[in-house]
């Protein structure tokens, strides 16, 4: 899995914009002198930031491994060369993802050998011998991993703080490298003296990157505002029900109490920004 996929697994980082002072601190020797000096300093700063990213990723995965509900959800990182190249990239995979990869490889072998499914069934249980079925199960399992990581980031202060640091590391690296924003980011707006707008209980500001924004809802009624960009749809996954909602401006949604605890996914075009308001 490439670094882009790590963004899917880490979910969304609980941060706001990185200030210019954070970038300066990462690059203390930068001076507006000779261009060659600037290049050297920039390369040094990028390497320092990449180390910071790796350490922050390690912290997130280590804490998540300690508190998640299944060893299958545990993550492990290693260096792996992509097909057709000797250049190694850092890869972080869950045990469930790796097991599904192995099952798909075995299913492909059985298919090429004309297997009748008996051997495939022994490997994959109820999912049968076809690689496409393993892939669908792999993605479904990873969505459960993502949902659990998002929920635990809200419930566990240590994991939440680790994700904040990771989000800040990603953003700082982007600022120095000049790359376009890749990560789905959000921050919770704190209550001021006059409270939140529209008497909301919670307010989050979100910027969509390469993945949807996943958020465990604390309230049953919510709306989106200040939308800039294009929101494709909203998806609700609850303990006892699920739904796909078409986005409409100035609409409040209320989830039935019988549905149980719910997670919201907002699917939108990259770089779309919006605010989520949660009400009692």
JSON list of C-alpha atoms in Angstrom, two decimals, residues 71-200:
[
{"chain": "A", "resi": 71, "resn": "UNK", "atom": "CA", "xyz": [-5.71, -8.31, 16.35]},
{"chain": "A", "resi": 72, "resn": "UNK", "atom": "CA", "xyz": [-6.84, -8.37, 12.72]},
{"chain": "A", "resi": 73, "resn": "UNK", "atom": "CA", "xyz": [-7.08, -4.57, 12.90]},
{"chain": "A", "resi": 74, "resn": "UNK", "atom": "CA", "xyz": [-3.44, -4.14, 14.03]},
{"chain": "A", "resi": 75, "resn": "UNK", "atom": "CA", "xyz": [-1.11, -2.24, 11.68]},
{"chain": "A", "resi": 76, "resn": "UNK", "atom": "CA", "xyz": [2.52, -2.97, 10.84]},
{"chain": "A", "resi": 77, "resn": "UNK", "atom": "CA", "xyz": [4.82, -0.84, 8.67]},
{"chain": "A", "resi": 78, "resn": "UNK", "atom": "CA", "xyz": [7.71, -1.92, 6.48]},
{"chain": "A", "resi": 79, "resn": "UNK", "atom": "CA", "xyz": [9.65, -0.91, 3.35]},
{"chain": "A", "resi": 80, "resn": "UNK", "atom": "CA", "xyz": [8.52, -2.48, 0.07]},
{"chain": "A", "resi": 81, "resn": "UNK", "atom": "CA", "xyz": [9.57, -1.97, -3.55]},
{"chain": "A", "resi": 82, "resn": "UNK", "atom": "CA", "xyz": [6.79, -1.45, -6.07]},
{"chain": "A", "resi": 83, "resn": "UNK", "atom": "CA", "xyz": [6.49, -3.76, -9.05]},
{"chain": "A", "resi": 84, "resn": "UNK", "atom": "CA", "xyz": [9.01, -2.84, -11.75]},
{"chain": "A", "resi": 85, "resn": "UNK", "atom": "CA", "xyz": [11.22, -0.70, -9.55]},
{"chain": "A", "resi": 86, "resn": "UNK", "atom": "CA", "xyz": [13.88, -1.10, -6.87]},
{"chain": "A", "resi": 87, "resn": "UNK", "atom": "CA", "xyz": [12.82, 2.04, -5.06]},
{"chain": "A", "resi": 88, "resn": "UNK", "atom": "CA", "xyz": [11.30, 1.11, -1.71]},
{"chain": "A", "resi": 89, "resn": "UNK", "atom": "CA", "xyz": [8.39, 2.93, -0.15]},
{"chain": "A", "resi": 90, "resn": "UNK", "atom": "CA", "xyz": [7.02, 2.77, 3.36]},
{"chain": "A", "resi": 91, "resn": "UNK", "atom": "CA", "xyz": [3.89, 0.64, 3.57]},
{"chain": "A", "resi": 92, "resn": "UNK", "atom": "CA", "xyz": [1.54, 0.32, 6.57]},
{"chain": "A", "resi": 93, "resn": "UNK", "atom": "CA", "xyz": [-1.02, -2.49, 6.42]},
{"chain": "A", "resi": 94, "resn": "UNK", "atom": "CA", "xyz": [-3.53, -4.02, 8.79]},
{"chain": "A", "resi": 95, "resn": "UNK", "atom": "CA", "xyz": [-3.31, -7.75, 9.49]},
{"chain": "A", "resi": 96, "resn": "UNK", "atom": "CA", "xyz": [-6.74, -8.10, 7.89]},
{"chain": "A", "resi": 97, "resn": "UNK", "atom": "CA", "xyz": [-5.57, -6.39, 4.69]},
{"chain": "A", "resi": 98, "resn": "UNK", "atom": "CA", "xyz": [-2.50, -8.64, 4.44]},
{"chain": "A", "resi": 99, "resn": "UNK", "atom": "CA", "xyz": [-4.57, -11.77, 5.05]},
{"chain": "A", "resi": 100, "resn": "UNK", "atom": "CA", "xyz": [-6.98, -10.75, 2.30]},
{"chain": "A", "resi": 101, "resn": "UNK", "atom": "CA", "xyz": [-4.06, -10.09, -0.08]},
{"chain": "A", "resi": 102, "resn": "UNK", "atom": "CA", "xyz": [-2.79, -13.62, 0.57]},
{"chain": "A", "resi": 103, "resn": "UNK", "atom": "CA", "xyz": [-6.27, -15.08, 0.04]},
{"chain": "A", "resi": 104, "resn": "UNK", "atom": "CA", "xyz": [-6.68, -13.20, -3.26]},
{"chain": "A", "resi": 105, "resn": "UNK", "atom": "CA", "xyz": [-3.31, -14.43, -4.48]},
{"chain": "A", "resi": 106, "resn": "UNK", "atom": "CA", "xyz": [-4.25, -18.01, -3.65]},
{"chain": "A", "resi": 107, "resn": "UNK", "atom": "CA", "xyz": [-7.66, -17.58, -5.30]},
{"chain": "A", "resi": 108, "resn": "UNK", "atom": "CA", "xyz": [-5.99, -16.31, -8.47]},
{"chain": "A", "resi": 109, "resn": "UNK", "atom": "CA", "xyz": [-3.72, -19.37, -8.53]},
{"chain": "A", "resi": 110, "resn": "UNK", "atom": "CA", "xyz": [-6.72, -21.68, -8.11]},
{"chain": "A", "resi": 111, "resn": "UNK", "atom": "CA", "xyz": [-8.54, -19.90, -10.92]},
{"chain": "A", "resi": 112, "resn": "UNK", "atom": "CA", "xyz": [-5.58, -20.21, -13.30]},
{"chain": "A", "resi": 113, "resn": "UNK", "atom": "CA", "xyz": [-5.24, -23.88, -12.42]},
{"chain": "A", "resi": 114, "resn": "UNK", "atom": "CA", "xyz": [-8.93, -24.50, -13.02]},
{"chain": "A", "resi": 115, "resn": "UNK", "atom": "CA", "xyz": [-9.71, -25.18, -9.37]},
{"chain": "A", "resi": 116, "resn": "UNK", "atom": "CA", "xyz": [-13.26, -26.24, -8.50]},
{"chain": "A", "resi": 117, "resn": "UNK", "atom": "CA", "xyz": [-13.50, -24.02, -5.42]},
{"chain": "A", "resi": 118, "resn": "UNK", "atom": "CA", "xyz": [-12.97, -26.74, -2.82]},
{"chain": "A", "resi": 119, "resn": "UNK", "atom": "CA", "xyz": [-9.44, -25.63, -2.05]},
{"chain": "A", "resi": 120, "resn": "UNK", "atom": "CA", "xyz": [-10.42, -21.98, -2.31]},
{"chain": "A", "resi": 121, "resn": "UNK", "atom": "CA", "xyz": [-13.22, -22.44, 0.17]},
{"chain": "A", "resi": 122, "resn": "UNK", "atom": "CA", "xyz": [-10.81, -23.96, 2.67]},
{"chain": "A", "resi": 123, "resn": "UNK", "atom": "CA", "xyz": [-8.68, -20.84, 2.45]},
{"chain": "A", "resi": 124, "resn": "UNK", "atom": "CA", "xyz": [-11.35, -18.17, 2.50]},
{"chain": "A", "resi": 125, "resn": "UNK", "atom": "CA", "xyz": [-14.26, -19.78, 4.27]},
{"chain": "A", "resi": 126, "resn": "UNK", "atom": "CA", "xyz": [-17.61, -18.35, 3.24]},
{"chain": "A", "resi": 127, "resn": "UNK", "atom": "CA", "xyz": [-16.21, -15.97, 0.63]},
{"chain": "A", "resi": 128, "resn": "UNK", "atom": "CA", "xyz": [-15.44, -18.60, -2.01]},
{"chain": "A", "resi": 129, "resn": "UNK", "atom": "CA", "xyz": [-12.50, -18.96, -4.39]},
{"chain": "A", "resi": 130, "resn": "UNK", "atom": "CA", "xyz": [-12.88, -15.84, -6.56]},
{"chain": "A", "resi": 131, "resn": "UNK", "atom": "CA", "xyz": [-10.41, -12.97, -6.15]},
{"chain": "A", "resi": 132, "resn": "UNK", "atom": "CA", "xyz": [-13.16, -10.41, -6.76]},
{"chain": "A", "resi": 133, "resn": "UNK", "atom": "CA", "xyz": [-15.05, -11.65, -3.73]},
{"chain": "A", "resi": 134, "resn": "UNK", "atom": "CA", "xyz": [-11.95, -11.41, -1.56]},
{"chain": "A", "resi": 135, "resn": "UNK", "atom": "CA", "xyz": [-11.39, -7.86, -2.77]},
{"chain": "A", "resi": 136, "resn": "UNK", "atom": "CA", "xyz": [-14.94, -6.85, -1.83]},
{"chain": "A", "resi": 137, "resn": "UNK", "atom": "CA", "xyz": [-14.52, -8.41, 1.61]},
{"chain": "A", "resi": 138, "resn": "UNK", "atom": "CA", "xyz": [-11.13, -6.72, 2.02]},
{"chain": "A", "resi": 139, "resn": "UNK", "atom": "CA", "xyz": [-12.60, -3.28, 1.34]},
{"chain": "A", "resi": 140, "resn": "UNK", "atom": "CA", "xyz": [-15.56, -3.92, 3.64]},
{"chain": "A", "resi": 141, "resn": "UNK", "atom": "CA", "xyz": [-13.25, -4.99, 6.46]},
{"chain": "A", "resi": 142, "resn": "UNK", "atom": "CA", "xyz": [-11.05, -1.95, 5.95]},
{"chain": "A", "resi": 143, "resn": "UNK", "atom": "CA", "xyz": [-14.08, 0.32, 6.23]},
{"chain": "A", "resi": 144, "resn": "UNK", "atom": "CA", "xyz": [-14.76, -1.25, 9.63]},
{"chain": "A", "resi": 145, "resn": "UNK", "atom": "CA", "xyz": [-11.14, -0.61, 10.61]},
{"chain": "A", "resi": 146, "resn": "UNK", "atom": "CA", "xyz": [-11.45, 3.02, 9.52]},
{"chain": "A", "resi": 147, "resn": "UNK", "atom": "CA", "xyz": [-14.69, 3.48, 11.43]},
{"chain": "A", "resi": 148, "resn": "UNK", "atom": "CA", "xyz": [-13.17, 1.99, 14.59]},
{"chain": "A", "resi": 149, "resn": "UNK", "atom": "CA", "xyz": [-10.08, 4.19, 14.32]},
{"chain": "A", "resi": 150, "resn": "UNK", "atom": "CA", "xyz": [-12.25, 7.28, 13.94]},
{"chain": "A", "resi": 151, "resn": "UNK", "atom": "CA", "xyz": [-14.40, 6.34, 16.92]},
{"chain": "A", "resi": 152, "resn": "UNK", "atom": "CA", "xyz": [-11.41, 5.55, 19.14]},
{"chain": "A", "resi": 153, "resn": "UNK", "atom": "CA", "xyz": [-9.70, 8.81, 18.16]},
{"chain": "A", "resi": 154, "resn": "UNK", "atom": "CA", "xyz": [-12.65, 10.62, 19.77]},
{"chain": "A", "resi": 155, "resn": "UNK", "atom": "CA", "xyz": [-12.83, 8.35, 22.80]},
{"chain": "A", "resi": 156, "resn": "UNK", "atom": "CA", "xyz": [-9.12, 7.89, 23.60]},
{"chain": "A", "resi": 157, "resn": "UNK", "atom": "CA", "xyz": [-7.11, 11.07, 24.32]},
{"chain": "A", "resi": 158, "resn": "UNK", "atom": "CA", "xyz": [-3.78, 9.41, 23.52]},
{"chain": "A", "resi": 159, "resn": "UNK", "atom": "CA", "xyz": [-4.88, 8.26, 20.06]},
{"chain": "A", "resi": 160, "resn": "UNK", "atom": "CA", "xyz": [-6.57, 11.59, 19.37]},
{"chain": "A", "resi": 161, "resn": "UNK", "atom": "CA", "xyz": [-3.38, 13.49, 20.28]},
{"chain": "A", "resi": 162, "resn": "UNK", "atom": "CA", "xyz": [-1.28, 11.14, 18.12]},
{"chain": "A", "resi": 163, "resn": "UNK", "atom": "CA", "xyz": [-3.55, 11.79, 15.15]},
{"chain": "A", "resi": 164, "resn": "UNK", "atom": "CA", "xyz": [-3.27, 15.53, 15.70]},
{"chain": "A", "resi": 165, "resn": "UNK", "atom": "CA", "xyz": [0.53, 15.26, 15.58]},
{"chain": "A", "resi": 166, "resn": "UNK", "atom": "CA", "xyz": [0.35, 13.15, 12.43]},
{"chain": "A", "resi": 167, "resn": "UNK", "atom": "CA", "xyz": [-1.94, 15.63, 10.71]},
{"chain": "A", "resi": 168, "resn": "UNK", "atom": "CA", "xyz": [0.41, 18.47, 11.60]},
{"chain": "A", "resi": 169, "resn": "UNK", "atom": "CA", "xyz": [3.38, 16.50, 10.26]},
{"chain": "A", "resi": 170, "resn": "UNK", "atom": "CA", "xyz": [1.60, 15.82, 6.97]},
{"chain": "A", "resi": 171, "resn": "UNK", "atom": "CA", "xyz": [0.69, 19.47, 6.54]},
{"chain": "A", "resi": 172, "resn": "UNK", "atom": "CA", "xyz": [4.16, 20.74, 7.43]},
{"chain": "A", "resi": 173, "resn": "UNK", "atom": "CA", "xyz": [5.70, 18.39, 4.85]},
{"chain": "A", "resi": 174, "resn": "UNK", "atom": "CA", "xyz": [3.24, 19.60, 2.23]},
{"chain": "A", "resi": 175, "resn": "UNK", "atom": "CA", "xyz": [4.12, 23.23, 2.92]},
{"chain": "A", "resi": 176, "resn": "UNK", "atom": "CA", "xyz": [7.86, 22.61, 2.51]},
{"chain": "A", "resi": 177, "resn": "UNK", "atom": "CA", "xyz": [7.58, 20.27, -0.49]},
{"chain": "A", "resi": 178, "resn": "UNK", "atom": "CA", "xyz": [5.04, 22.46, -2.29]},
{"chain": "A", "resi": 179, "resn": "UNK", "atom": "CA", "xyz": [2.70, 19.53, -3.02]},
{"chain": "A", "resi": 180, "resn": "UNK", "atom": "CA", "xyz": [-1.03, 19.97, -3.35]},
{"chain": "A", "resi": 181, "resn": "UNK", "atom": "CA", "xyz": [-3.18, 19.09, -0.33]},
{"chain": "A", "resi": 182, "resn": "UNK", "atom": "CA", "xyz": [-3.78, 15.33, -0.23]},
{"chain": "A", "resi": 183, "resn": "UNK", "atom": "CA", "xyz": [-5.21, 14.69, 3.19]},
{"chain": "A", "resi": 184, "resn": "UNK", "atom": "CA", "xyz": [-8.75, 14.98, 4.41]},
{"chain": "A", "resi": 185, "resn": "UNK", "atom": "CA", "xyz": [-8.46, 17.31, 7.41]},
{"chain": "A", "resi": 186, "resn": "UNK", "atom": "CA", "xyz": [-10.80, 18.68, 10.02]},
{"chain": "A", "resi": 187, "resn": "UNK", "atom": "CA", "xyz": [-10.84, 20.53, 13.29]},
{"chain": "A", "resi": 188, "resn": "UNK", "atom": "CA", "xyz": [-13.48, 21.02, 15.93]},
{"chain": "A", "resi": 189, "resn": "UNK", "atom": "CA", "xyz": [-14.42, 24.65, 16.59]},
{"chain": "A", "resi": 190, "resn": "UNK", "atom": "CA", "xyz": [-14.46, 25.37, 20.30]},
{"chain": "A", "resi": 191, "resn": "UNK", "atom": "CA", "xyz": [-17.39, 27.05, 22.00]},
{"chain": "A", "resi": 192, "resn": "UNK", "atom": "CA", "xyz": [-16.90, 30.77, 22.53]},
{"chain": "A", "resi": 193, "resn": "UNK", "atom": "CA", "xyz": [-18.50, 33.00, 25.13]},
{"chain": "A", "resi": 194, "resn": "UNK", "atom": "CA", "xyz": [-21.65, 33.26, 23.03]},
{"chain": "A", "resi": 195, "resn": "UNK", "atom": "CA", "xyz": [-21.73, 29.58, 22.11]},
{"chain": "A", "resi": 196, "resn": "UNK", "atom": "CA", "xyz": [-21.67, 28.08, 18.63]},
{"chain": "A", "resi": 197, "resn": "UNK", "atom": "CA", "xyz": [-23.73, 29.47, 15.72]},
{"chain": "A", "resi": 198, "resn": "UNK", "atom": "CA", "xyz": [-27.36, 28.27, 15.46]},
{"chain": "A", "resi": 199, "resn": "UNK", "atom": "CA", "xyz": [-27.10, 26.84, 19.01]},
{"chain": "A", "resi": 200, "resn": "UNK", "atom": "CA", "xyz": [-25.14, 23.88, 17.69]}
]
